[in-house]
mmCIF file of C-alpha atoms in Angstrom:
data_model
loop_
_atom_site.group_PDB
_atom_site.id
_atom_site.type_symbol
_atom_site.label_atom_id
_atom_site.label_comp_id
_atom_site.label_asym_id
_atom_site.label_seq_id
_atom_site.Cartn_x
_atom_site.Cartn_y
_atom_site.Cartn_z
ATOM 1 C CA MET A 1149 152.523 -129.063 57.098
ATOM 2 C CA SER A 1150 153.136 -125.475 57.575
ATOM 3 C CA ALA A 1151 150.579 -122.685 56.830
ATOM 4 C CA PRO A 1152 151.212 -120.806 53.459
ATOM 5 C CA SER A 1153 153.315 -117.466 53.823
ATOM 6 C CA TRP A 1154 151.889 -114.231 52.561
ATOM 7 C CA ARG A 1155 155.141 -114.400 50.721
ATOM 8 C CA ASP A 1156 154.211 -117.245 48.667
ATOM 9 C CA PRO A 1157 153.978 -116.424 44.806
ATOM 10 C CA ARG A 1158 150.941 -118.787 44.394
ATOM 11 C CA LEU A 1159 148.673 -117.069 47.213
ATOM 12 C CA LEU A 1160 149.698 -113.453 45.746
ATOM 13 C CA LEU A 1161 148.757 -114.868 41.995
ATOM 14 C CA GLY A 1162 145.535 -115.959 43.447
ATOM 15 C CA LEU A 1163 144.661 -112.530 45.111
ATOM 16 C CA LEU A 1164 145.583 -110.711 42.212
ATOM 17 C CA LEU A 1165 143.282 -113.010 39.886
ATOM 18 C CA ILE A 1166 140.568 -112.373 42.599
ATOM 19 C CA LEU A 1167 141.153 -108.814 42.536
ATOM 20 C CA VAL A 1168 141.284 -108.661 38.484
ATOM 21 C CA SER A 1169 137.720 -110.603 38.615
ATOM 22 C CA VAL A 1170 136.009 -108.204 41.043
ATOM 23 C CA VAL A 1171 137.162 -105.050 38.873
ATOM 24 C CA VAL A 1172 136.477 -106.767 35.360
ATOM 25 C CA GLY A 1173 132.886 -107.851 36.701
ATOM 26 C CA ALA A 1174 132.279 -104.161 38.161
ATOM 27 C CA SER A 1175 133.064 -102.990 34.844
ATOM 28 C CA VAL A 1176 130.724 -105.083 32.922
ATOM 29 C CA VAL A 1177 128.031 -104.566 35.227
ATOM 30 C CA GLY A 1178 128.416 -100.798 34.959
ATOM 31 C CA ARG A 1179 128.365 -100.769 31.197
ATOM 32 C CA ALA A 1180 125.346 -102.867 31.338
ATOM 33 C CA ARG A 1181 123.471 -100.121 33.256
ATOM 34 C CA ASP A 1182 124.766 -97.529 30.852
ATOM 35 C CA THR A 1183 121.727 -96.945 29.043
ATOM 36 C CA THR A 1184 120.533 -93.955 26.783
ATOM 37 C CA GLY A 1185 117.145 -92.416 26.203
ATOM 38 C CA VAL A 1186 115.618 -92.605 22.882
ATOM 39 C CA TRP A 1187 111.900 -92.065 21.574
ATOM 40 C CA ALA A 1188 109.607 -95.025 21.012
ATOM 41 C CA LEU A 1189 105.884 -94.926 19.752
ATOM 42 C CA ALA A 1190 103.108 -94.871 22.043
ATOM 43 C CA HIS A 1191 100.534 -95.932 19.777
ATOM 44 C CA PRO A 1192 100.611 -96.947 15.888
ATOM 45 C CA VAL A 1193 101.435 -94.227 13.404
ATOM 46 C CA GLY A 1194 100.625 -94.472 9.645
ATOM 47 C CA ALA A 1195 102.768 -93.478 6.866
ATOM 48 C CA GLY A 1196 102.120 -89.675 6.063
ATOM 49 C CA ALA A 1197 101.046 -89.060 9.857
ATOM 50 C CA PRO A 1198 102.642 -86.193 11.458
ATOM 51 C CA ILE A 1199 105.148 -87.164 14.549
ATOM 52 C CA THR A 1200 104.726 -84.978 17.686
ATOM 53 C CA GLN A 1201 106.000 -85.718 21.043
ATOM 54 C CA ALA A 1202 102.206 -86.614 22.217
ATOM 55 C CA ASP A 1203 102.983 -89.729 20.042
ATOM 56 C CA LEU A 1204 105.869 -90.609 21.516
ATOM 57 C CA ARG A 1205 107.462 -91.939 24.822
ATOM 58 C CA VAL A 1206 110.954 -92.297 26.211
ATOM 59 C CA VAL A 1207 112.440 -95.804 26.733
ATOM 60 C CA GLN A 1208 116.079 -96.907 28.005
ATOM 61 C CA VAL A 1209 117.923 -98.921 25.773
ATOM 62 C CA HIS A 1210 121.787 -100.331 25.804
ATOM 63 C CA LEU A 1211 122.762 -100.352 22.230
ATOM 64 C CA ASP A 1212 126.192 -100.120 20.537
ATOM 65 C CA PRO A 1213 126.955 -96.551 19.063
ATOM 66 C CA SER A 1214 126.515 -97.631 15.442
ATOM 67 C CA THR A 1215 122.982 -99.054 16.290
ATOM 68 C CA LEU A 1216 122.008 -96.319 18.490
ATOM 69 C CA SER A 1217 122.632 -93.723 15.748
ATOM 70 C CA GLY A 1218 119.901 -94.945 13.683
ATOM 71 C CA TYR A 1219 117.244 -93.799 16.645
ATOM 72 C CA VAL A 1220 116.141 -90.697 17.658
ATOM 73 C CA PRO A 1221 117.289 -89.747 21.141
ATOM 74 C CA ALA A 1222 115.035 -88.752 23.629
ATOM 75 C CA SER A 1223 117.225 -85.433 24.238
ATOM 76 C CA THR A 1224 115.872 -84.454 20.705
ATOM 77 C CA ASP A 1225 112.434 -82.920 20.448
ATOM 78 C CA PRO A 1226 110.467 -83.833 17.174
ATOM 79 C CA VAL A 1227 110.654 -81.272 14.318
ATOM 80 C CA ALA A 1228 107.784 -79.509 13.384
ATOM 81 C CA GLY A 1229 106.242 -81.079 10.080
ATOM 82 C CA THR A 1230 108.026 -84.142 10.543
ATOM 83 C CA VAL A 1231 106.237 -87.199 9.076
ATOM 84 C CA ALA A 1232 106.204 -90.698 9.193
ATOM 85 C CA LEU A 1233 107.572 -92.451 5.943
ATOM 86 C CA ARG A 1234 106.191 -95.780 6.616
ATOM 87 C CA GLY A 1235 103.902 -97.016 9.396
ATOM 88 C CA LEU A 1236 105.469 -97.403 12.871
ATOM 89 C CA GLY A 1237 103.772 -99.530 15.445
ATOM 90 C CA THR A 1238 103.384 -99.333 19.159
ATOM 91 C CA GLY A 1239 107.016 -99.673 21.249
ATOM 92 C CA GLU A 1240 108.926 -99.342 18.172
ATOM 93 C CA LEU A 1241 111.780 -97.490 18.683
ATOM 94 C CA LEU A 1242 111.744 -94.312 16.233
ATOM 95 C CA PRO A 1243 114.048 -94.777 13.656
ATOM 96 C CA VAL A 1244 115.877 -91.797 11.908
ATOM 97 C CA GLY A 1245 115.528 -93.324 8.311
ATOM 98 C CA SER A 1246 111.668 -93.333 8.484
ATOM 99 C CA LEU A 1247 111.107 -89.760 9.144
ATOM 100 C CA GLY A 1248 110.961 -86.940 6.771
ATOM 101 C CA ARG A 1249 108.711 -84.366 5.129
ATOM 102 C CA VAL A 1250 105.252 -84.889 3.167
ATOM 103 C CA GLY A 1251 107.316 -84.370 0.058
ATOM 104 C CA ASP A 1252 109.388 -87.333 0.646
ATOM 105 C CA LEU A 1253 106.307 -89.671 0.512
ATOM 106 C CA THR A 1254 106.300 -92.139 -2.490
ATOM 107 C CA SER A 1255 103.091 -93.483 -1.700
ATOM 108 C CA ARG A 1256 99.560 -92.050 -2.100
ATOM 109 C CA PRO A 1257 96.169 -93.101 -0.320
ATOM 110 C CA VAL A 1258 93.737 -94.843 -2.586
ATOM 111 C CA THR A 1259 90.386 -96.085 -1.321
ATOM 112 C CA ILE A 1260 89.532 -99.557 -2.362
ATOM 113 C CA PRO A 1261 85.744 -100.635 -2.245
ATOM 114 C CA LEU A 1262 85.246 -104.157 -1.202
ATOM 115 C CA ALA A 1263 82.056 -106.054 -1.941
ATOM 116 C CA GLY A 1264 82.023 -108.605 0.764
ATOM 117 C CA ASN A 1265 83.547 -108.985 4.240
ATOM 118 C CA VAL A 1266 86.953 -107.536 5.054
ATOM 119 C CA PRO A 1267 89.671 -110.376 4.949
ATOM 120 C CA ARG A 1268 90.842 -111.193 8.241
ATOM 121 C CA GLY A 1269 94.130 -109.600 8.668
ATOM 122 C CA VAL A 1270 93.109 -106.376 6.798
ATOM 123 C CA VAL A 1271 93.536 -104.113 9.530
ATOM 124 C CA GLU A 1272 95.080 -100.609 10.070
ATOM 125 C CA ALA A 1273 98.810 -100.809 9.459
ATOM 126 C CA ALA A 1274 98.745 -104.301 8.059
ATOM 127 C CA LEU A 1275 100.565 -104.814 4.717
ATOM 128 C CA VAL A 1276 98.236 -106.412 1.848
ATOM 129 C CA ASP A 1277 98.787 -107.519 -1.696
ATOM 130 C CA VAL A 1278 96.308 -105.921 -4.167
ATOM 131 C CA TRP A 1279 94.986 -108.248 -6.669
ATOM 132 C CA VAL A 1280 92.757 -107.570 -9.598
ATOM 133 C CA VAL A 1281 90.096 -109.847 -10.828
ATOM 134 C CA PRO A 1282 89.217 -108.315 -14.325
ATOM 135 C CA SER A 1283 85.552 -108.675 -15.335
ATOM 136 C CA ALA A 1284 84.410 -109.989 -18.648
ATOM 137 C CA THR A 1285 83.745 -106.564 -20.179
ATOM 138 C CA SER A 1286 86.842 -104.823 -19.066
ATOM 139 C CA THR A 1287 89.829 -103.831 -21.029
ATOM 140 C CA PRO A 1288 93.393 -105.653 -20.110
ATOM 141 C CA THR A 1289 94.906 -103.987 -17.112
ATOM 142 C CA SER A 1290 98.601 -103.912 -17.424
ATOM 143 C CA THR A 1291 100.677 -105.364 -14.318
ATOM 144 C CA SER A 1292 102.257 -103.445 -11.697
ATOM 145 C CA ILE A 1293 105.932 -102.170 -11.518
ATOM 146 C CA SER A 1294 106.157 -104.615 -8.339
ATOM 147 C CA SER A 1295 109.211 -106.861 -8.726
ATOM 148 C CA SER A 1296 107.039 -109.901 -7.999
ATOM 149 C CA ALA A 1297 104.002 -108.965 -9.587
ATOM 150 C CA SER A 1298 102.443 -111.481 -11.825
ATOM 151 C CA THR A 1299 103.267 -111.698 -15.268
ATOM 152 C CA SER A 1300 100.099 -113.132 -16.699
ATOM 153 C CA SER A 1301 98.601 -110.976 -19.256
ATOM 154 C CA GLU A 1302 95.393 -113.494 -20.091
ATOM 155 C CA ALA A 1303 91.813 -111.922 -20.035
ATOM 156 C CA GLY A 1304 90.155 -112.565 -16.771
ATOM 157 C CA GLU A 1305 93.286 -113.912 -15.157
ATOM 158 C CA PRO A 1306 93.970 -112.348 -11.674
ATOM 159 C CA ARG A 1307 96.844 -110.176 -11.543
ATOM 160 C CA ARG A 1308 98.978 -108.697 -8.295
ATOM 161 C CA LEU A 1309 98.934 -104.956 -9.094
ATOM 162 C CA VAL A 1310 101.006 -104.033 -5.716
ATOM 163 C CA GLU A 1311 102.686 -105.959 -3.462
ATOM 164 C CA ALA A 1312 103.143 -105.001 0.330
ATOM 165 C CA ALA A 1313 100.964 -101.928 0.455
ATOM 166 C CA GLU A 1314 100.130 -100.420 3.739
ATOM 167 C CA VAL A 1315 96.543 -100.103 5.155
ATOM 168 C CA THR A 1316 96.140 -96.755 6.690
ATOM 169 C CA SER A 1317 91.957 -97.336 7.590
ATOM 170 C CA VAL A 1318 89.075 -99.300 7.249
ATOM 171 C CA VAL A 1319 85.643 -98.217 7.251
ATOM 172 C CA ASP A 1320 82.690 -100.546 7.454
ATOM 173 C CA GLY A 1321 80.099 -99.725 4.647
ATOM 174 C CA GLY A 1322 77.402 -101.438 6.082
ATOM 175 C CA GLY A 1323 74.431 -100.560 7.987
ATOM 176 C CA ALA A 1324 70.693 -99.628 7.544
ATOM 177 C CA LEU A 1325 71.578 -96.397 5.950
ATOM 178 C CA ALA A 1326 74.507 -97.436 3.706
ATOM 179 C CA SER A 1327 73.994 -97.379 0.088
ATOM 180 C CA ARG A 1328 75.857 -100.709 -0.382
ATOM 181 C CA SER A 1329 77.427 -103.650 1.763
ATOM 182 C CA GLY A 1330 81.051 -104.330 2.255
ATOM 183 C CA ALA A 1331 83.831 -101.753 3.289
ATOM 184 C CA ASP A 1332 86.206 -99.105 2.086
ATOM 185 C CA VAL A 1333 89.965 -99.675 2.957
ATOM 186 C CA GLN A 1334 92.132 -96.934 2.357
ATOM 187 C CA VAL A 1335 95.760 -98.374 1.115
ATOM 188 C CA LEU A 1336 98.849 -96.405 0.441
ATOM 189 C CA ILE A 1337 99.921 -97.005 -3.460
ATOM 190 C CA PRO A 1338 103.120 -96.344 -4.944
ATOM 191 C CA GLU A 1339 103.140 -93.351 -7.188
ATOM 192 C CA GLY A 1340 104.276 -95.639 -10.194
ATOM 193 C CA ALA A 1341 101.325 -98.253 -9.618
ATOM 194 C CA LEU A 1342 98.805 -95.370 -9.327
ATOM 195 C CA PRO A 1343 97.740 -95.408 -12.962
ATOM 196 C CA THR A 1344 97.114 -99.512 -12.947
ATOM 197 C CA VAL A 1345 95.124 -99.339 -9.798
ATOM 198 C CA LEU A 1346 92.980 -96.402 -10.657
ATOM 199 C CA ARG A 1347 92.163 -97.782 -14.167
ATOM 200 C CA ALA A 1348 90.936 -100.755 -12.412
ATOM 201 C CA LEU A 1349 88.792 -99.031 -10.115
ATOM 202 C CA SER A 1350 87.290 -97.042 -12.878
ATOM 203 C CA GLN A 1351 86.114 -100.478 -14.712
ATOM 204 C CA ASP A 1352 84.211 -103.180 -13.240
ATOM 205 C CA ASP A 1353 86.909 -105.193 -12.062
ATOM 206 C CA ASP A 1354 87.193 -106.504 -8.532
ATOM 207 C CA LEU A 1355 90.172 -105.668 -6.396
ATOM 208 C CA VAL A 1356 91.176 -107.970 -3.790
ATOM 209 C CA LEU A 1357 93.263 -107.415 -0.983
ATOM 210 C CA VAL A 1358 95.417 -110.440 0.309
ATOM 211 C CA PRO A 1359 97.242 -109.989 3.788
ATOM 212 C CA VAL A 1360 100.928 -110.370 3.822
ATOM 213 C CA PRO A 1361 101.850 -113.346 6.169
ATOM 214 C CA GLY A 1362 103.847 -112.153 9.109
ATOM 215 C CA ALA A 1363 102.990 -108.434 8.634
ATOM 216 C CA GLY A 1364 99.848 -107.970 10.474
ATOM 217 C CA ASP A 1365 98.785 -105.334 13.099
ATOM 218 C CA ARG A 1366 101.458 -103.428 14.545
ATOM 219 C CA SER A 1367 99.389 -101.985 17.478
#
């Protein structure tokens, strides 16, 4: 059997396929290495907290242009006066849509005193549902504007006032010099639910914080 000639169409086709494979492979590897620097959180930042360069670190990402446009590029320094509109966790890419000014915030921090121990999972940056357990002497408290709030209006029946509120701080109220046991938990309450929550706090009602499953500490 004679050796194939360089003019054999089958040999030329094979060489062409090898060349195309090499070029395509090199192109794919090159695109995979084509990354862009964006800002990511160096530590947790709560809603309403200012965002400065000290809170950020640069990470290299490979994202399609439509997705990449949703994050702040590392070539852009944070604008003075910018605050987080929601809690941001460590390592989270800095999203454009979660930044704004103080006036853009739609929630306000409210301190909720807890009589007993802080429930497991109630930590800074966690999400909690705020429930009220009316006392026997309190006047009925209207339900919250939350879409999934309980519709029960019976006196003494527990009701959910706020859904998925962010915890901004937890302060232990115990200790030898403390006037009471328990803890104070600061929670961001939507403006529309403020009257309901403040009314419950002004009475003898117990407010209970229930952690939202899967939305724990973002540290």
